[in-house]
XYZ file of C-alpha atoms in Angstrom:
246
model
C -20.301 20.675 14.178
C -21.437 17.942 11.900
C -21.486 14.302 12.387
C -18.396 12.762 10.805
C -17.234 9.213 10.559
C -14.917 8.750 13.568
C -16.942 11.312 15.428
C -20.416 10.242 16.487
C -22.563 12.810 18.531
C -25.435 12.611 20.845
C -27.820 15.194 21.627
C -28.044 14.951 25.335
C -30.933 12.526 27.519
C -34.127 14.495 28.780
C -35.082 11.747 30.591
C -32.784 9.218 32.468
C -29.321 8.887 32.807
C -26.439 8.312 30.577
C -23.149 6.928 32.257
C -19.920 5.350 29.947
C -18.660 2.001 31.761
C -14.614 1.470 30.851
C -13.439 -2.254 28.818
C -15.792 -4.823 28.460
C -14.014 -7.507 26.702
C -17.108 -10.822 26.589
C -18.520 -9.688 29.957
C -21.127 -8.552 29.225
C -22.827 -10.863 31.779
C -21.096 -8.714 34.479
C -21.798 -5.682 33.298
C -25.272 -6.427 32.930
C -25.286 -7.509 36.900
C -23.600 -4.522 37.468
C -26.949 -2.209 35.461
C -28.463 -3.834 37.449
C -27.209 -3.085 40.512
C -26.868 0.582 39.767
C -30.872 -0.106 38.840
C -30.423 1.493 34.872
C -33.777 1.478 33.371
C -33.176 1.128 29.361
C -36.400 2.778 28.663
C -34.790 6.034 29.488
C -31.058 5.712 30.196
C -27.410 4.828 28.024
C -25.186 3.552 28.177
C -21.577 5.276 26.832
C -18.607 2.243 26.076
C -14.627 3.325 26.210
C -14.202 0.067 23.312
C -12.710 -2.959 23.978
C -15.763 -4.573 24.007
C -13.931 -8.145 22.279
C -11.336 -10.881 23.150
C -10.650 -12.689 26.792
C -13.950 -12.948 27.722
C -16.157 -16.256 27.616
C -19.259 -13.672 25.659
C -17.503 -11.926 23.012
C -19.883 -13.324 20.387
C -22.562 -11.848 20.961
C -20.753 -8.006 20.823
C -23.523 -8.005 17.970
C -26.252 -8.709 20.155
C -25.275 -5.838 22.364
C -24.436 -3.304 19.430
C -27.809 -4.567 17.052
C -30.128 -4.872 19.701
C -30.231 -2.417 22.547
C -30.480 0.628 21.207
C -29.527 2.493 24.068
C -26.039 1.258 23.882
C -23.193 2.666 22.293
C -19.422 2.336 22.084
C -16.412 3.462 20.435
C -13.899 1.539 18.456
C -10.147 0.281 21.090
C -8.156 -1.431 19.850
C -8.905 -4.711 20.656
C -11.744 -4.137 18.065
C -9.064 -2.259 15.540
C -7.230 -5.585 15.877
C -9.863 -7.989 14.747
C -9.889 -5.261 11.864
C -6.222 -5.664 10.888
C -5.971 -8.889 10.814
C -8.825 -9.467 8.719
C -8.465 -6.812 6.922
C -4.403 -8.045 6.641
C -5.484 -12.423 5.647
C -3.799 -15.592 7.600
C -0.120 -15.737 7.809
C -0.303 -11.233 8.445
C 1.758 -9.795 11.967
C -1.854 -8.911 12.503
C -3.340 -11.671 13.417
C -0.165 -13.490 15.167
C -0.652 -9.985 17.499
C -4.326 -10.623 17.633
C -4.966 -14.432 18.609
C -1.483 -13.611 21.272
C -4.126 -10.904 23.041
C -7.225 -13.533 23.374
C -8.201 -12.747 19.781
C -9.473 -17.014 19.279
C -12.255 -16.858 19.083
C -12.321 -14.780 15.865
C -10.102 -17.171 14.806
C -12.390 -20.410 15.525
C -15.563 -18.456 13.021
C -16.256 -19.609 9.398
C -15.428 -16.566 6.758
C -19.120 -15.087 6.280
C -18.808 -14.919 10.153
C -15.369 -13.614 10.600
C -16.918 -10.842 7.882
C -20.090 -9.790 9.523
C -18.287 -9.355 12.332
C -15.395 -7.519 11.327
C -17.738 -5.086 9.407
C -19.903 -4.478 13.093
C -16.929 -3.099 14.489
C -15.636 -1.019 11.655
C -18.674 0.437 11.942
C -17.928 2.039 15.263
C -16.284 5.345 15.601
C -13.338 6.720 16.732
C -14.737 9.211 19.115
C -17.869 10.104 20.946
C -19.805 13.327 22.424
C -22.472 13.263 24.518
C -23.785 16.799 25.635
C -25.571 17.528 29.238
C -26.156 20.762 31.019
C -23.655 20.621 32.461
C -21.157 20.701 29.374
C -19.379 17.981 26.945
C -18.475 14.946 27.726
C -15.813 13.096 25.387
C -15.421 9.352 25.348
C -12.583 7.105 23.863
C -10.068 4.326 24.142
C -7.464 5.323 26.103
C -5.989 8.875 24.766
C -6.683 12.620 23.322
C -3.776 13.426 21.658
C -4.300 17.331 21.548
C -4.802 19.861 23.772
C -8.193 21.330 22.516
C -10.956 18.519 21.626
C -12.299 20.462 18.636
C -8.378 20.425 17.073
C -8.513 17.246 17.821
C -11.946 16.712 16.283
C -11.716 18.401 13.088
C -8.142 16.557 12.252
C -10.288 14.190 11.714
C -11.613 15.161 8.736
C -8.026 15.827 7.387
C -5.796 13.745 6.025
C -5.868 10.347 5.405
C -2.141 10.538 7.173
C -2.398 12.709 9.803
C -6.255 10.538 11.161
C -4.380 7.512 10.886
C -2.166 8.999 12.848
C -4.805 10.295 15.493
C -6.807 6.956 15.734
C -3.305 5.447 17.228
C -3.332 7.668 20.671
C -7.368 7.061 21.223
C -6.676 4.033 20.189
C -3.942 2.083 22.222
C -1.933 5.138 23.831
C -0.531 5.007 28.022
C 1.511 7.940 28.267
C -0.979 10.147 30.533
C -2.000 7.612 32.813
C 1.552 6.460 32.422
C 3.033 10.435 33.452
C 0.452 10.281 35.864
C -0.076 13.556 33.721
C -2.675 16.113 35.067
C -2.631 18.663 32.592
C -6.988 18.263 30.569
C -7.891 18.876 27.339
C -9.203 22.367 26.616
C -12.912 23.186 25.368
C -14.786 20.006 27.096
C -15.990 18.978 29.872
C -14.177 15.542 31.122
C -12.528 13.479 28.498
C -13.547 9.419 29.466
C -11.109 6.233 28.658
C -10.558 3.199 29.419
C -7.662 0.622 28.254
C -5.766 0.505 30.756
C -7.070 -1.270 34.236
C -6.661 0.452 37.943
C -7.277 -0.648 40.509
C -9.590 2.834 41.452
C -10.663 5.363 38.697
C -7.461 7.981 38.251
C -9.173 11.899 37.688
C -6.521 13.755 35.630
C -7.312 17.439 34.883
C -10.895 16.210 33.375
C -9.590 13.029 31.890
C -11.328 10.016 33.757
C -9.482 6.581 33.561
C -12.836 3.906 34.240
C -11.057 0.485 33.417
C -11.609 -1.143 37.020
C -10.521 -4.300 35.494
C -14.019 -6.124 34.888
C -13.981 -7.806 33.425
C -10.423 -10.398 34.521
C -10.663 -13.174 35.903
C -10.315 -12.469 39.473
C -10.341 -8.662 40.974
C -11.388 -5.840 39.959
C -14.964 -4.536 38.349
C -16.904 -2.181 36.584
C -17.363 1.202 37.615
C -19.476 2.965 35.925
C -19.478 6.689 35.346
C -22.550 9.044 35.217
C -22.168 11.452 32.844
C -24.418 14.803 34.258
C -22.385 14.338 37.816
C -19.736 12.120 37.647
C -19.729 10.914 40.611
C -19.045 6.433 39.857
C -21.235 3.855 40.521
C -20.200 1.823 42.298
C -19.369 5.905 44.811
C -15.175 4.922 44.924
C -12.026 7.722 46.084
C -10.687 8.340 43.059
C -6.834 7.945 43.377
C -3.890 7.266 41.116
C -2.246 4.072 43.160
C -1.892 1.673 40.428
C 0.010 -0.755 41.600
C -2.385 -3.497 41.209
């Protein structure tokens, strides 16, 4: 299947590990410490992010360093990236700006107009969906959830009518229904789907959907969980669960 603007595809990694990480929210120094602890080798390993790179954290401005200067780092567009893009497009007095500002976006409004264009452009280039091939099968990565039971049906629909793409994007970037309902029904046509968006005390697996945002960006709790896409093992090793009362 051909690659589209909203779906980015990666061949299997023949030499190293492919890892996924949950929401980062401007805490790139903490992320680097987690990678160092996991023995991440940037010459052969790759890191895939479920999005929400920006807002809330002290190193949000480093997002360009990670996206443009680390060829081993790849990310989908989360709802916080989308809020940045939409706010910039809508203008200074928009509801989009108020929403973004209230959710950790103050960093963006301290920038010059030229800098805002630069960062909004970088984030707009991110896909909604990534696919990573492994020897054990296809891994899908989105920010929040998959709106259909079939992975192929979802990715094919993203090349369709604009209105349908917008509806799908809302679920991909914002939905918490699966995790709220503890829905065990998985997604067909893919070995596993990796998502973030909802901070949890430990990773949660529902069917073949792996929720891996364990709050590495939170100021006083949480940690970054890495997921090996080949083995589907967590780093640090942890027992996934369903207790979401944090």
